[in-house]
Coordinates of C-alpha atoms and ligand atoms in Angstrom, one line a residue:
X174 CA -21.9 -15.2 9.0
X175 CA -19.6 -12.8 10.4
X176 CA -18.4 -10.1 7.5
X177 CA -15.7 -7.6 7.3
X178 CA -16.4 -4.8 4.9
X179 CA -13.8 -2.1 4.1
X180 CA -14.6 1.1 1.8
X181 CA -12.0 3.3 0.7
X182 CA -12.3 7.1 0.0
X183 CA -14.1 7.5 -2.7
X184 CA -16.7 5.1 -1.6
X185 CA -17.8 7.5 1.1
X186 CA -17.1 10.7 -0.5
X187 CA -20.2 12.1 -0.2
X188 CA -23.7 11.9 1.4
X189 CA -24.7 9.8 -1.0
X190 CA -22.0 7.8 -1.1
X191 CA -22.4 7.2 2.2
X192 CA -26.2 6.0 2.3
X193 CA -25.4 3.9 -0.7
X194 CA -23.0 2.0 1.3
X195 CA -24.8 2.3 4.7
X196 CA -28.0 0.6 2.4
X197 CA -25.0 -2.3 1.5
X198 CA -24.2 -3.0 4.6
X199 CA -27.6 -2.8 5.8
X200 CA -28.7 -5.7 3.5
X201 CA -26.2 -8.1 4.7
X202 CA -27.3 -7.2 8.2
X203 CA -30.8 -8.0 7.6
X204 CA -29.9 -11.0 6.2
X205 CA -28.7 -12.0 9.5
X206 CA -25.0 -11.6 9.2
X207 CA -23.0 -9.7 11.8
X208 CA -21.7 -6.7 10.1
X209 CA -17.6 -5.2 10.6
X210 CA -17.5 -1.9 8.6
X211 CA -14.1 -0.3 8.0
X212 CA -14.1 2.9 6.6
X213 CA -11.2 5.4 5.2
X214 CA -11.6 9.1 5.0
X215 CA -13.8 10.7 2.8
X216 CA -12.6 11.1 -0.8
X217 CA -8.9 12.8 -0.8
X218 CA -9.6 14.4 2.9
X219 CA -6.2 12.6 4.1
X220 CA -4.4 14.6 1.2
X221 CA -5.9 17.7 2.5
X222 CA -4.6 16.9 5.9
X223 CA -1.1 16.5 4.5
X224 CA -1.4 19.9 2.7
X225 CA -3.0 21.6 6.0
X226 CA -0.2 20.3 8.0
X227 CA 2.8 21.3 5.4
X228 CA 1.4 24.5 5.6
X229 CA 2.4 25.0 8.3
X230 CA 5.3 23.3 8.8
X231 CA 7.1 21.7 6.2
X232 CA 8.7 18.9 8.2
X233 CA 5.7 18.3 10.3
X234 CA 7.0 15.7 13.4
X235 CA 5.3 12.3 12.7
X236 CA 3.2 11.9 16.3
X237 CA 1.6 14.9 15.4
X238 CA 0.5 13.9 11.7
X239 CA -1.1 10.6 13.3
X240 CA -2.8 12.8 15.4
X241 CA -3.8 14.7 12.7
X242 CA -4.8 11.9 10.5
X243 CA -6.9 10.3 12.8
X244 CA -9.4 12.5 12.3
X245 CA -10.4 11.6 8.9
X246 CA -11.5 8.1 9.3
X247 CA -13.0 8.8 12.7
X248 CA -15.5 11.5 10.9
X249 CA -16.2 8.8 8.3
X250 CA -17.2 6.0 10.8
X251 CA -19.3 8.9 13.0
X252 CA -21.4 10.3 9.6
X253 CA -22.0 6.4 8.9
X254 CA -23.4 5.4 12.1
X255 CA -25.7 8.5 11.6
X256 CA -26.7 7.6 8.3
X257 CA -27.5 4.0 9.2
X258 CA -29.0 5.1 12.4
X259 CA -30.9 7.4 9.8
X260 CA -32.2 4.5 8.0
X261 CA -33.6 2.7 11.5
X262 CA -30.6 0.3 12.0
X263 CA -28.3 0.5 15.0
X264 CA -24.7 1.0 14.3
X265 CA -22.0 2.2 16.5
X266 CA -18.6 4.0 15.7
X267 CA -15.4 2.9 17.5
X268 CA -11.7 4.4 16.6
X269 CA -8.6 2.6 17.7
X270 CA -8.8 3.7 20.9
X271 CA -12.5 2.5 21.9
X272 CA -11.8 -0.9 20.0
X273 CA -7.9 -0.9 21.0
X274 CA -6.1 -1.8 18.0
X275 CA -2.5 -2.1 19.7
X276 CA 0.4 -1.2 17.1
X277 CA 4.2 -0.6 17.3
X278 CA 5.0 2.6 18.4
X279 CA 6.3 3.9 14.9
X280 CA 4.6 6.7 13.6
X281 CA 3.2 6.9 10.5
X282 CA 4.5 3.1 9.6
X283 CA 3.1 1.2 12.4
X284 CA 2.3 -2.4 12.3
X285 CA -0.8 -3.9 14.1
X286 CA 0.4 -6.0 16.9
X287 CA -2.8 -7.2 18.6
X288 CA -6.6 -6.6 18.5
X289 CA -9.0 -6.6 21.3
X290 CA -12.0 -8.0 20.3
X291 CA -14.2 -7.8 23.5
X292 CA -15.8 -4.7 22.8
X293 CA -16.4 -5.4 19.2
X294 CA -18.0 -8.7 20.0
X295 CA -20.1 -6.7 22.5
X296 CA -21.7 -4.5 20.2
X297 CA -22.2 -7.3 17.5
X298 CA -24.0 -9.3 20.0
X299 CA -26.4 -6.2 20.8
X300 CA -26.9 -6.5 17.2
X301 CA -25.2 -3.5 16.2
X302 CA -23.4 -2.8 12.7
X303 CA -20.1 -1.9 14.2
X304 CA -18.4 0.9 12.2
X305 CA -14.1 0.7 12.7
X306 CA -11.9 3.2 11.6
X307 CA -9.4 2.2 9.1
X308 CA -5.6 3.6 8.8
X309 CA -5.6 4.2 12.7
X310 CA -3.5 2.3 15.7
X311 CA -2.4 3.2 19.1
X312 CA 0.7 2.5 20.5
X313 CA 2.3 1.6 24.2
X314 CA 2.5 5.5 24.7
X315 CA -1.1 5.6 24.1
X316 CA -0.5 7.4 21.1
X317 CA -2.4 7.4 17.9
X318 CA -0.6 5.7 15.4
X319 CA -1.4 5.2 11.5
X320 CA -0.2 2.1 9.5
X321 CA 1.3 4.0 6.2
X322 CA -0.8 5.4 3.3
X323 CA -3.9 2.8 2.4
X324 CA -3.6 1.5 5.5
X325 CA -7.2 1.1 5.6
X326 CA -6.9 -2.0 3.8
X327 CA -4.6 -3.8 6.6
X328 CA -7.1 -2.7 9.6
X329 CA -10.0 -4.6 7.6
X330 CA -7.6 -7.9 7.1
X331 CA -6.6 -7.6 10.2
X332 CA -9.9 -7.4 11.9
X333 CA -10.9 -10.2 10.0
X334 CA -8.4 -12.2 11.0
X335 CA -8.5 -11.5 14.5
X336 CA -12.2 -12.0 14.9
X337 CA -12.3 -15.4 12.4
X338 CA -14.3 -13.7 10.2
X339 CA -16.5 -15.5 7.2
X340 CA -15.8 -13.1 4.6
X341 CA -13.6 -9.9 4.0
X342 CA -14.5 -7.8 1.4
X343 CA -12.7 -4.9 0.0
X344 CA -14.9 -2.3 -1.9
X345 CA -13.4 0.4 -3.7
X346 CA -13.4 2.5 -6.9
X347 CA -12.8 0.1 -9.5
X348 CA -14.6 -3.5 -9.8
X349 CA -11.2 -5.6 -9.5
X350 CA -7.5 -6.1 -9.8
X351 CA -6.5 -5.4 -13.0
X352 CA -3.2 -6.6 -15.2
X353 CA -2.3 -2.9 -14.3
X354 CA -3.9 0.3 -13.3
X355 CA -6.6 0.5 -15.6
X356 CA -6.8 4.3 -14.9
X357 CA -3.0 4.3 -16.8
X358 CA -3.2 1.2 -19.3
X359 CA -6.6 1.0 -21.2
X360 CA -6.3 -2.2 -22.3
X361 CA -6.1 -3.8 -18.8
X362 CA -8.1 -6.5 -18.1
X363 CA -9.6 -7.7 -14.5
X364 CA -8.6 -11.1 -13.0
X365 CA -11.1 -13.2 -11.3
X366 CA -8.5 -14.3 -8.6
X367 CA -4.5 -14.2 -8.0
X368 CA -2.2 -15.2 -5.7
X369 CA -1.4 -13.6 -2.0
X370 CA 2.0 -13.7 -3.5
X371 CA 1.7 -12.1 -7.0
X372 CA -0.6 -9.7 -5.0
X373 CA 2.0 -9.0 -2.7
X374 CA 4.5 -7.8 -5.0
X375 CA 2.1 -6.2 -7.4
X376 CA 1.4 -4.1 -4.1
X377 CA 4.7 -3.6 -2.9
X378 CA 5.3 -2.6 -6.5
X379 CA 3.4 -0.1 -6.5
X380 CA -0.5 -1.1 -7.6
X381 CA -2.2 0.9 -4.8
X382 CA -5.5 -1.2 -4.9
X383 CA -4.2 -2.9 -1.9
X384 CA -2.0 -1.8 1.0
X385 CA 0.6 -4.5 0.4
X386 CA 0.7 -5.0 4.5
X387 CA -2.7 -6.4 4.0
X388 CA -2.0 -9.1 1.6
X389 CA 1.1 -10.1 3.6
X390 CA -1.6 -10.2 6.4
X391 CA -4.1 -12.3 4.6
X392 CA -1.2 -14.4 3.4
X393 CA -0.1 -15.1 7.1
X394 CA -3.4 -15.2 8.6
X395 CA -4.8 -17.3 5.4
X396 CA -7.8 -14.5 5.2
X397 CA -9.6 -14.9 1.5
X398 CA -10.1 -11.2 0.1
X399 CA -12.5 -10.0 -2.3
X400 CA -11.6 -7.0 -4.0
X401 CA -15.0 -5.3 -5.9
X402 CA -16.2 -2.3 -6.5
X403 CA -18.6 0.0 -4.0
X404 CA -20.9 1.3 -7.0
X405 CA -21.8 -1.7 -9.0
X406 CA -22.5 -5.4 -8.5
X407 CA -19.8 -7.0 -10.4
X408 CA -18.0 -9.9 -9.1
X409 CA -14.7 -8.9 -8.1
X410 CA -11.2 -10.3 -7.5
X411 CA -10.2 -13.3 -5.0
X412 CA -6.7 -12.8 -3.8
X413 CA -6.1 -16.1 -2.0
X414 CA -3.4 -19.0 -1.8
X415 CA -3.6 -21.0 -4.9
X416 CA -5.7 -19.2 -7.6
X417 CA -6.2 -20.7 -10.4
X418 CA -4.6 -18.0 -13.0
X419 CA -4.7 -18.9 -16.8
X420 CA -0.9 -19.9 -16.4
X421 CA 0.2 -16.5 -17.8
X422 CA 3.9 -15.5 -18.0
X423 CA 3.3 -12.1 -16.3
X424 CA 0.1 -11.3 -14.2
X425 CA 0.5 -7.6 -13.6
X426 CA 2.2 -4.2 -14.5
X427 CA 2.9 -2.1 -11.7
X428 CA 4.4 1.1 -11.5
X429 CA 5.6 3.3 -8.1
X430 CA 6.7 7.0 -8.8
X431 CA 7.4 7.5 -5.0
X432 CA 11.1 6.5 -6.0
X433 CA 14.3 8.4 -5.7
X434 CA 17.7 7.3 -6.8
X435 CA 20.6 8.6 -4.4
X436 CA 24.4 7.9 -5.8
X437 CA 27.1 7.9 -3.5
X438 CA 30.1 8.6 -6.1
X439 CA 33.8 7.8 -5.2
X440 CA 33.9 5.7 -2.4
X441 CA 37.0 3.8 -1.5
X442 CA 37.0 0.5 -2.9
X443 CA 37.8 -1.6 0.2
X444 CA 36.3 -4.4 2.4
X445 CA 33.2 -2.8 4.4
X446 CA 32.1 0.1 2.5
X447 CA 28.6 -1.0 1.6
X448 CA 28.2 -2.2 4.6
X449 CA 29.5 1.3 6.5
X450 CA 26.6 3.0 4.0
X451 CA 23.8 0.8 4.3
X452 CA 24.6 0.5 8.2
X453 CA 24.0 4.5 8.5
X454 CA 20.9 3.9 6.8
X455 CA 19.3 1.0 8.4
X456 CA 20.4 2.7 11.9
X457 CA 18.4 5.6 10.5
X458 CA 15.3 3.7 9.8
X459 CA 15.3 4.3 6.0
X460 CA 14.5 1.5 3.9
X461 CA 16.2 1.1 0.7
X462 CA 15.2 -0.7 -2.3
X463 CA 17.4 -1.3 -5.4
X464 CA 21.0 -1.5 -4.9
X465 CA 23.6 -1.0 -7.8
X466 CA 27.5 -0.9 -7.1
X467 CA 29.7 0.2 -10.0
X468 CA 32.8 -1.8 -10.8
X469 CA 35.8 -0.4 -8.8
X470 CA 38.4 1.8 -10.7
X471 CA 41.3 3.8 -9.3
X472 CA 40.5 2.1 -6.1
X473 CA 37.1 3.9 -5.8
X474 CA 33.5 2.9 -6.7
X475 CA 30.0 4.0 -6.6
X476 CA 27.0 2.8 -5.0
X477 CA 23.4 3.8 -6.5
X478 CA 20.2 2.9 -4.2
X479 CA 16.5 3.7 -4.1
X480 CA 14.4 4.9 -1.6
X481 CA 10.9 6.2 -1.5
X482 CA 10.4 10.0 -2.2
X483 CA 9.3 10.7 1.3
X484 CA 12.8 9.3 2.8
X485 CA 15.4 11.0 0.5
X486 CA 15.8 13.9 2.2
X487 CA 16.5 12.2 5.6
X488 CA 18.7 9.7 3.7
X489 CA 20.9 12.8 2.4
X490 CA 20.9 13.5 6.0
X491 CA 22.4 10.9 7.4
X492 CA 24.9 10.7 4.7
X493 CA 26.1 13.8 5.2
X494 CA 26.0 13.7 9.0
X495 CA 28.5 10.7 8.4
X496 CA 30.7 12.2 5.4
X497 CA 34.1 11.8 7.9
X498 CA 33.1 7.7 8.0
X499 CA 32.1 7.4 4.1
X500 CA 34.4 9.5 2.5
X501 CA 32.4 10.1 -1.0
X502 CA 33.8 12.3 -3.6
X503 CA 30.0 13.6 -4.0
X504 CA 26.6 12.3 -3.6
X505 CA 24.0 12.8 -6.2
X506 CA 19.9 12.6 -5.9
X507 CA 17.6 12.3 -8.7
X508 CA 14.0 12.5 -7.9
X509 CA 12.1 12.2 -11.2
X510 CA 12.7 8.5 -11.7
X511 CA 10.2 5.5 -11.3
X512 CA 9.9 2.4 -10.7
X513 CA 8.3 0.4 -13.4
X514 CA 7.7 -3.9 -12.6
X515 CA 6.3 -6.9 -14.1
X516 CA 5.1 -9.4 -11.6
X517 CA 4.0 -13.0 -12.5
X518 CA 5.1 -16.7 -10.5
X519 CA 5.2 -17.8 -14.7
X520 CA 8.4 -16.6 -15.0
X521 CA 10.0 -18.7 -12.3
X522 CA 10.2 -21.1 -14.8
X523 CA 10.8 -19.3 -18.1
X524 CA 13.4 -17.8 -19.1
X525 CA 13.7 -14.5 -21.5
X526 CA 10.9 -12.2 -19.2
X527 CA 13.9 -10.0 -18.6
X528 CA 15.0 -9.5 -22.0
X529 CA 11.4 -9.2 -23.2
X530 CA 11.1 -6.4 -20.9
X531 CA 14.3 -5.0 -22.0
X532 CA 13.5 -4.7 -25.7
X533 CA 9.8 -3.6 -25.4
X534 CA 11.4 -0.4 -23.3
X535 CA 13.8 -0.4 -25.8
X536 CA 11.5 0.0 -29.0
X537 CA 9.3 2.4 -27.1
X538 CA 12.9 4.6 -26.9
X539 CA 12.8 4.5 -23.0
X540 CA 16.7 4.3 -20.9
X541 CA 16.8 1.9 -18.1
X542 CA 18.8 3.3 -15.2
X543 CA 18.2 0.5 -12.6
X544 CA 17.7 -3.4 -12.5
X545 CA 16.3 -5.7 -10.1
X546 CA 15.0 -9.0 -10.3
X547 CA 13.4 -11.8 -8.4
X548 CA 12.3 -15.3 -8.8
X549 CA 8.7 -13.7 -10.0
X550 CA 9.7 -9.6 -10.9
X551 CA 11.6 -8.0 -13.0
X552 CA 11.9 -4.1 -11.7
X553 CA 13.7 -1.2 -14.0
X554 CA 14.0 2.2 -12.6
X555 CA 13.5 4.8 -15.5
X556 CA 12.7 8.7 -16.2
X557 CA 9.6 9.2 -14.3
X558 CA 8.1 10.8 -17.4
X559 CA 8.4 7.6 -19.3
X560 CA 6.2 5.7 -16.7
X561 CA 2.8 5.3 -18.7
X562 CA 4.5 4.6 -21.7
X563 CA 6.5 2.1 -20.2
X564 CA 3.4 0.4 -18.4
X565 CA 1.5 0.0 -21.5
X566 CA 4.4 -1.3 -23.4
X567 CA 5.0 -3.6 -21.0
X568 CA 1.6 -4.8 -21.0
X569 CA 1.4 -5.0 -25.0
X570 CA 4.6 -7.0 -25.0
X571 CA 3.4 -9.6 -22.4
X572 CA -0.1 -9.8 -24.2
X573 CA -2.0 -9.0 -21.1
X574 CA -4.8 -7.2 -22.9
X575 CA -8.3 -9.0 -23.1
Ligands
ADP95 P1 -9.7 3.0 -2.0 O1 -9.7 4.3 -1.6 O2 -10.9 2.2 -2.1 O3 -8.1 2.6 -1.2 P2 -7.1 3.2 -3.7 O4 -7.0 4.9 -4.4 O5 -6.4 3.0 -2.4 O6 -8.7 3.1 -3.4 O7 -6.8 2.2 -4.8 C1 -7.7 2.1 -5.7 C2 -7.1 2.2 -6.8 O8 -6.1 1.8 -7.5 C3 -7.7 2.5 -8.4 O9 -8.5 3.4 -8.4 C4 -6.6 2.5 -9.2 O10 -6.5 3.2 -10.0 C5 -5.6 2.0 -8.3 N1 -4.9 0.9 -9.0 C6 -3.6 0.7 -9.5 N2 -3.2 -0.8 -9.6 C7 -4.1 -1.2 -9.9 C8 -4.7 -2.6 -10.6 N3 -3.6 -3.6 -11.2 N4 -6.1 -3.3 -10.6 C9 -6.8 -2.3 -10.1 N5 -6.9 -1.1 -9.8 C10 -5.4 -0.5 -9.9
LIG96 N1 -7.2 7.3 4.4 C1 -5.9 6.5 4.6 C2 -5.0 7.6 3.3 O1 -5.6 8.1 2.3 C3 -6.0 5.6 4.5 C4 -6.8 4.9 3.7 O2 -7.1 5.2 2.7 O3 -6.7 3.8 3.3 O4 -4.0 6.9 2.9
MG97 MG1 -6.8 2.2 -0.6

C-alpha cells in the first residue's frame, strides 16, 4: 500500500514528539508499505515567523513572507529524516522545489496545479520514507509560494491524489472531527464519519481542524481521509462522499474570528452601485463573504459586507481610492466581530433551523448583526466576545452533545 501521513505542528513540536512520529511511520514502513510523510512547521513556529516579520515591517511583502514561511516546514522534514536515520531507517526530506510542487502564483494563498511524482517515486523505489514539506509550493517565477495557513493538509491530499495513494491519514492534536471545536465546546462529540460537503462547510466557516482546500480537493479526487490523533491510537473520523451520519438536523458548529465588517454608508440608490463596489473589491483580489444591503431611503442606501480581518485594511484602502466612483457618505469598519455557523445536510429537508438558531442566541442575550444562509448552513455575525457563548448555546440547542 502507498500511505500518505500528515502530522501537524503540535505533533512534531519537540524531540520526543518527532521520535514518536518517526516510530509511527516506521511501523507502516516495516510492514512493507510505501510511506510518504507530510509535515508542518514545529509547534507555533509559523506564528513566530509572522511576529518576526511584522517586527521588521508591519506590512511585509507577500513574496518575502512565503520565502520566510518555507523554512519552518523545511526544518521539520530535515529533523524528521535525521530522527528516522538515527532509528536505522533510510529516509529523505524534500521541499517543494525538490518535489516540484507547482502552484498558482499568488503568494500566501496559492493553489496546487500539478505535482511531479518522478522524484518521489524514485525515492520510494529505493525503499526510503519520503518526507515532504507541507504548506509550500513553487510558482512559474520559480518562487516559493504557500497555500494559506493550515495548508499542509492540502499538500497531503494533493500528494495522495497525484500518487493514487491507498490511504491519506491526517494526524493532529485531537482524536478526530467533533461536532464543534472540543477546546471551546466541552460537550462536543466525536463523529465517526462526515461527508465532504459538511466538512467543507465546517472548514470554510472556521473549523480549523482541516484546511478547507484539502477537503475540496479530497472531494474532487475522491480521496478518503481519516483524521486522528498523533498521540493516541483512537480511531478518528473518516471524511468521505456518503457518510452514514446519524441523520441529525445539524452536524456541527463552527466559528471564525478572523472576520471584519465594513459598512459603506449613504451610497446613491441607483442601478450599478453594488456592482461598482464589489467590482472594485474583486479587482483588488479581496474575498467578500456576507453581504447586506439596506432598504433605500432618501435616494441613498447602505451596503455592509464581511471580509477576513487580514484583508480589511486592503478593502478600506481600495474603497478610499475609489471614493469618487462610489461617493459614499462614510465608511465604517468593525473588527471585533465573529461568524458563528451551524452546518448540516439534515436542514435541507427540515424548516425551522434558522429560527432555532436565532432563538438560542436570543435566550443567551446575543445580538445578531448579519445573517446568511445556504441549503445546509446558517451563519450569523455577532460580537467577537460572544463567540464561545454562542457556540455552546447552538450546540445545546441542536442537541449535539453525547
Ligand atoms: P495541526 O497543527 O495538526 O494541523 P490544527 O491546530 O490546525 O492542528 O487543527 C487541530 C485543532 O482544530 C484542534 O486542536 C481543535 O482545537 C481545532 N478544531 C476546530 N474545530 C474542530 C472540530 N470541529 N473538531 C476537532 N477539532 C477542531
Ligand atoms: N505551518 C503552517 C501553518 O501554521 C501550515 C500548517 O500548519 O498546515 O499555517
Ligand atoms: Mg492544521
